[in-house]
Amino acid sequence: MSTDEVSLFRPDLVFFGVEATDRFDLFRQLGVELDRRGLVRDTWYDAICDRERRYPTGLVSPAIQVAIPHTDPEHIVEPYIAIVRPASPVEFEAMAGVGDPVQAELVINLGIQREEGQVQALQDLMNIFMDDDATASILSQTTGEDMIRAIRSHII
Amino acid sequence: MVPKVIVSCGSGIATSQAVARKVSKLLRSRGVEADVVPVDIKELKQSLVGATAYVAIVKTEDEFKVPVFNGVSFLTGIGQEAELDRLVDSLTAAKA
């Protein structure tokens, strides 16, 4: 993995036990954290809600139900990847409108721009979610440091 | 001519690029040459001109002249082999 990708996963951007009434509430709470760190513009919240309505990002793999919401790059100041582990699963519509709504156990917000490494980071994550053991190990973590370490250990 | 495969998502970044790379790699592993291009949904119609296949990651109600494939399966791995088989068949048939 390149330095660029490693730096995208940050322990301080892993949020556990988030209580959200729905996905938009989750975006609102996440937006506060991202804004505080200067990572997003003030257009970010509206943009991510709008995009999620039009192009939902819920995904179901055998190992996990996950959502990968993101916005167009102009709402991002600095590239980042934020991970939210909600207190209870949050409902997302399925990507491409295929299948039932997804009960996301993990929400990965890709604050990405057009660089190759960031796309690779998404692909690496998806590869992890195709693996039962790797996914279970990531879901069992309780601190940001441990979760990032677990993710990195499964990225070859 | 190398067949063109269009992959689109809402913004032409992230998911479409990830899926395009994956499809490209999978096709290479099957010995199929193709130009796999991620595009913004807004550029979809014009990008499909001259394309052989369309890998969709967004909901589509439109009808397309080219065969459409399920891009989500390449992202999650569910049904990936079946979609890849169909895509390979389609590209091989187009070349013949």
Short mmCIF file of C-alpha atoms in Angstrom, two decimals:
data_model
loop_
_atom_site.label_atom_id
_atom_site.label_comp_id
_atom_site.label_asym_id
_atom_site.label_seq_id
_atom_site.Cartn_x
_atom_site.Cartn_y
_atom_site.Cartn_z
CA MET A 1 0.00 0.00 0.00
CA SER A 2 1.30 3.46 -0.80
CA THR A 3 1.78 6.18 1.80
CA ASP A 4 -1.10 8.03 0.24
CA GLU A 5 -3.56 5.24 1.00
CA VAL A 6 -2.22 4.60 4.49
CA SER A 7 -2.74 8.22 5.46
CA LEU A 8 -6.39 8.11 4.40
CA PHE A 9 -7.28 5.74 7.25
CA ARG A 10 -7.12 7.75 10.46
CA PRO A 11 -7.97 6.50 13.95
CA ASP A 12 -9.54 9.86 14.81
CA LEU A 13 -11.99 9.35 11.93
CA VAL A 14 -13.35 6.07 13.29
CA PHE A 15 -16.54 6.66 15.26
CA PHE A 16 -18.07 3.97 17.46
CA GLY A 17 -21.53 3.66 18.97
CA VAL A 18 -23.04 6.46 16.93
CA GLU A 19 -26.76 6.72 17.65
CA ALA A 20 -28.45 7.87 14.47
CA THR A 21 -32.18 7.99 13.76
CA ASP A 22 -31.54 7.47 10.07
CA ARG A 23 -28.77 7.84 7.47
CA PHE A 24 -29.26 11.59 7.14
CA ASP A 25 -28.90 12.03 10.90
CA LEU A 26 -25.72 9.98 10.68
CA PHE A 27 -24.41 12.29 7.90
CA ARG A 28 -25.26 15.33 10.03
CA GLN A 29 -23.28 14.02 12.99
CA LEU A 30 -20.38 12.93 10.82
CA GLY A 31 -20.42 16.31 9.05
CA VAL A 32 -19.82 18.09 12.36
CA GLU A 33 -16.71 15.95 12.98
CA LEU A 34 -15.38 16.38 9.45
CA ASP A 35 -16.00 20.11 9.47
CA ARG A 36 -14.22 20.45 12.81
CA ARG A 37 -11.13 18.93 11.19
CA GLY A 38 -11.37 21.16 8.13
CA LEU A 39 -11.83 18.21 5.78
CA VAL A 40 -15.08 19.26 4.07
CA ARG A 41 -16.79 22.40 2.80
CA ASP A 42 -20.06 23.63 4.24
CA THR A 43 -21.84 22.29 1.14
CA TRP A 44 -20.92 18.74 2.16
CA TYR A 45 -24.02 17.80 4.18
CA ASP A 46 -26.55 18.80 1.53
CA ALA A 47 -24.40 17.24 -1.16
CA ILE A 48 -24.05 13.85 0.53
CA CYS A 49 -27.78 13.68 1.36
CA ASP A 50 -28.73 14.57 -2.19
CA ARG A 51 -26.31 12.11 -3.70
CA GLU A 52 -27.39 9.31 -1.39
CA ARG A 53 -31.02 9.88 -2.42
CA ARG A 54 -30.18 9.77 -6.11
CA TYR A 55 -27.43 7.17 -6.03
CA PRO A 56 -27.79 5.01 -2.93
CA THR A 57 -24.69 3.21 -1.66
CA GLY A 58 -25.88 0.29 0.48
CA LEU A 59 -24.05 -2.95 -0.27
CA VAL A 60 -24.59 -6.48 0.93
CA SER A 61 -21.78 -9.00 0.88
CA PRO A 62 -21.92 -12.43 2.51
CA ALA A 63 -19.84 -11.05 5.39
CA ILE A 64 -21.41 -7.67 6.06
CA GLN A 65 -24.02 -5.04 5.25
CA VAL A 66 -22.20 -1.81 4.59
CA ALA A 67 -22.74 1.60 3.02
CA ILE A 68 -20.14 3.70 1.24
CA PRO A 69 -21.69 7.17 0.96
CA HIS A 70 -19.69 9.87 -0.78
CA THR A 71 -20.01 13.22 -2.50
CA ASP A 72 -18.59 14.80 -5.60
CA PRO A 73 -14.98 15.93 -4.99
CA GLU A 74 -15.74 19.67 -4.93
CA HIS A 75 -17.24 19.34 -1.44
CA ILE A 76 -14.02 17.86 -0.06
CA VAL A 77 -11.11 19.97 1.16
CA GLU A 78 -8.67 17.18 2.06
CA PRO A 79 -9.05 13.53 1.09
CA TYR A 80 -10.00 11.23 3.98
CA ILE A 81 -11.82 8.02 4.79
CA ALA A 82 -14.15 8.11 7.79
CA ILE A 83 -15.61 4.97 9.36
CA VAL A 84 -18.77 4.93 11.44
CA ARG A 85 -19.80 1.92 13.50
CA PRO A 86 -23.39 2.79 14.49
CA ALA A 87 -24.83 1.62 17.81
CA SER A 88 -27.46 -0.22 15.80
CA PRO A 89 -27.63 -0.80 12.03
CA VAL A 90 -28.71 2.19 9.93
CA GLU A 91 -30.92 1.66 6.92
CA PHE A 92 -29.57 2.58 3.48
CA GLU A 93 -31.11 1.93 0.10
CA ALA A 94 -29.24 -0.62 -1.98
CA MET A 95 -26.80 0.57 -4.60
CA ALA A 96 -28.25 0.52 -8.11
CA GLY A 97 -31.66 -0.11 -6.53
CA VAL A 98 -30.91 -3.83 -6.50
CA GLY A 99 -32.57 -5.74 -3.67
CA ASP A 100 -33.93 -4.87 -0.24
CA PRO A 101 -32.80 -1.92 1.88
CA VAL A 102 -29.45 -2.54 3.55
CA GLN A 103 -29.05 -2.49 7.33
CA ALA A 104 -25.57 -1.01 7.48
CA GLU A 105 -23.39 -2.24 10.34
CA LEU A 106 -20.53 -0.13 9.09
CA VAL A 107 -20.64 3.14 7.16
CA ILE A 108 -17.55 4.14 5.24
CA ASN A 109 -17.49 7.70 3.99
CA LEU A 110 -15.04 8.13 1.19
CA GLY A 111 -13.84 11.70 1.06
CA ILE A 112 -12.02 11.09 -2.12
CA GLN A 113 -10.84 13.07 -5.04
CA ARG A 114 -9.56 11.84 -8.31
CA GLU A 115 -6.35 10.14 -7.29
CA GLU A 116 -5.59 6.54 -8.02
CA GLY A 117 -4.56 5.64 -4.47
CA GLN A 118 -7.94 6.61 -3.09
CA VAL A 119 -9.73 4.37 -5.53
CA GLN A 120 -7.36 1.61 -4.55
CA ALA A 121 -8.33 2.16 -0.89
CA LEU A 122 -11.99 1.57 -1.77
CA GLN A 123 -11.11 -1.56 -3.70
CA ASP A 124 -8.99 -2.82 -0.81
CA LEU A 125 -11.92 -2.33 1.56
CA MET A 126 -14.30 -4.14 -0.74
CA ASN A 127 -11.87 -7.03 -0.95
CA ILE A 128 -11.87 -7.22 2.85
CA PHE A 129 -15.68 -7.31 2.90
CA MET A 130 -15.63 -10.34 0.62
CA ASP A 131 -13.73 -12.21 3.31
CA ASP A 132 -15.71 -13.47 6.35
CA ASP A 133 -12.76 -13.74 8.73
CA ALA A 134 -11.25 -10.39 7.83
CA THR A 135 -14.62 -8.68 8.17
CA ALA A 136 -15.33 -10.32 11.52
CA SER A 137 -11.95 -9.21 12.82
CA ILE A 138 -12.61 -5.61 11.77
CA LEU A 139 -16.11 -5.58 13.27
CA SER A 140 -14.80 -6.91 16.58
CA GLN A 141 -12.49 -3.91 17.14
CA THR A 142 -13.43 -1.33 19.73
CA THR A 143 -10.91 1.43 19.19
CA GLY A 144 -10.01 3.50 16.15
CA GLU A 145 -6.35 2.46 16.35
CA ASP A 146 -7.24 -1.23 16.46
CA MET A 147 -9.73 -0.95 13.63
CA ILE A 148 -7.26 0.83 11.35
CA ARG A 149 -4.60 -1.73 12.30
CA ALA A 150 -7.02 -4.56 11.49
CA ILE A 151 -7.91 -2.99 8.15
CA ARG A 152 -4.25 -2.48 7.25
CA SER A 153 -3.35 -6.03 8.24
CA HIS A 154 -5.89 -7.36 5.74
CA ILE A 155 -4.77 -5.16 2.89
CA ILE A 156 -2.12 -6.95 0.95
CA MET B 1 -10.50 -2.54 -32.57
CA VAL B 2 -10.41 -3.05 -28.80
CA PRO B 3 -14.00 -3.21 -27.47
CA LYS B 4 -15.01 -0.41 -25.12
CA VAL B 5 -16.71 -1.16 -21.82
CA ILE B 6 -18.34 1.76 -20.02
CA VAL B 7 -18.69 1.79 -16.22
CA SER B 8 -20.74 4.56 -14.64
CA CYS B 9 -21.62 5.74 -11.19
CA GLY B 10 -23.02 9.04 -9.94
CA SER B 11 -19.80 10.99 -10.18
CA GLY B 12 -17.39 8.90 -12.22
CA ILE B 13 -15.05 8.61 -9.25
CA ALA B 14 -14.82 6.11 -6.44
CA THR B 15 -17.18 3.28 -7.29
CA SER B 16 -16.99 3.48 -11.07
CA GLN B 17 -13.21 3.69 -11.00
CA ALA B 18 -12.92 0.83 -8.55
CA VAL B 19 -15.29 -1.32 -10.60
CA ALA B 20 -13.56 -0.37 -13.86
CA ARG B 21 -10.20 -1.44 -12.46
CA LYS B 22 -11.64 -4.69 -11.18
CA VAL B 23 -13.41 -5.49 -14.47
CA SER B 24 -10.28 -4.62 -16.40
CA LYS B 25 -8.19 -6.95 -14.25
CA LEU B 26 -10.74 -9.78 -14.45
CA LEU B 27 -10.97 -9.47 -18.24
CA ARG B 28 -7.19 -9.57 -18.53
CA SER B 29 -7.13 -12.72 -16.43
CA ARG B 30 -9.53 -14.26 -18.94
CA GLY B 31 -7.35 -13.11 -21.81
CA VAL B 32 -9.93 -10.64 -23.08
CA GLU B 33 -8.70 -7.30 -24.31
CA ALA B 34 -10.97 -4.35 -23.59
CA ASP B 35 -10.83 -0.66 -22.87
CA VAL B 36 -12.74 -0.26 -19.59
CA VAL B 37 -13.72 3.38 -19.04
CA PRO B 38 -15.27 4.88 -15.86
CA VAL B 39 -17.61 7.78 -16.61
CA ASP B 40 -19.82 10.27 -14.86
CA ILE B 41 -23.51 9.43 -15.19
CA LYS B 42 -24.02 12.78 -16.93
CA GLU B 43 -21.67 11.67 -19.70
CA LEU B 44 -23.19 8.22 -20.00
CA LYS B 45 -25.25 8.65 -23.18
CA GLN B 46 -22.41 10.06 -25.25
CA SER B 47 -19.89 7.62 -23.77
CA LEU B 48 -22.00 4.67 -24.84
CA VAL B 49 -21.69 5.62 -28.51
CA GLY B 50 -19.42 2.96 -29.97
CA ALA B 51 -19.28 1.00 -26.72
CA THR B 52 -19.76 -2.76 -26.58
CA ALA B 53 -21.02 -3.11 -23.03
CA TYR B 54 -22.29 -1.03 -20.13
CA VAL B 55 -21.53 -1.97 -16.52
CA ALA B 56 -24.09 -0.09 -14.39
CA ILE B 57 -23.69 0.87 -10.73
CA VAL B 58 -26.70 3.18 -10.68
CA LYS B 59 -30.36 2.46 -11.11
CA THR B 60 -31.27 2.38 -14.78
CA GLU B 61 -34.74 2.64 -16.18
CA ASP B 62 -33.57 3.70 -19.61
CA GLU B 63 -33.21 1.21 -22.41
CA PHE B 64 -29.76 0.82 -23.83
CA LYS B 65 -28.62 -0.44 -27.21
CA VAL B 66 -25.65 -2.21 -25.62
CA PRO B 67 -25.90 -5.09 -23.14
CA VAL B 68 -26.04 -3.94 -19.51
CA PHE B 69 -24.17 -5.70 -16.69
CA ASN B 70 -24.56 -5.48 -12.93
CA GLY B 71 -21.64 -3.45 -11.60
CA VAL B 72 -22.53 -4.05 -7.96
CA SER B 73 -21.62 -7.71 -8.33
CA PHE B 74 -18.06 -6.69 -9.22
CA LEU B 75 -17.93 -4.53 -6.10
CA THR B 76 -19.27 -7.10 -3.65
CA GLY B 77 -18.22 -10.29 -5.38
CA ILE B 78 -21.76 -11.65 -5.23
CA GLY B 79 -22.63 -13.11 -8.61
CA GLN B 80 -19.36 -11.80 -9.96
CA GLU B 81 -18.34 -14.93 -11.85
CA ALA B 82 -21.72 -15.13 -13.61
CA GLU B 83 -21.58 -11.46 -14.62
CA LEU B 84 -17.99 -11.88 -15.79
CA ASP B 85 -18.96 -14.92 -17.88
CA ARG B 86 -21.74 -12.92 -19.54
CA LEU B 87 -19.42 -9.97 -20.16
CA VAL B 88 -16.69 -12.17 -21.64
CA ASP B 89 -19.25 -13.86 -23.92
CA SER B 90 -20.59 -10.52 -24.99
CA LEU B 91 -17.16 -9.08 -25.77
CA THR B 92 -16.02 -12.22 -27.56
CA ALA B 93 -19.19 -12.26 -29.65
CA ALA B 94 -18.74 -8.59 -30.53
CA LYS B 95 -15.23 -9.25 -31.77
CA ALA B 96 -16.21 -12.21 -33.93
#
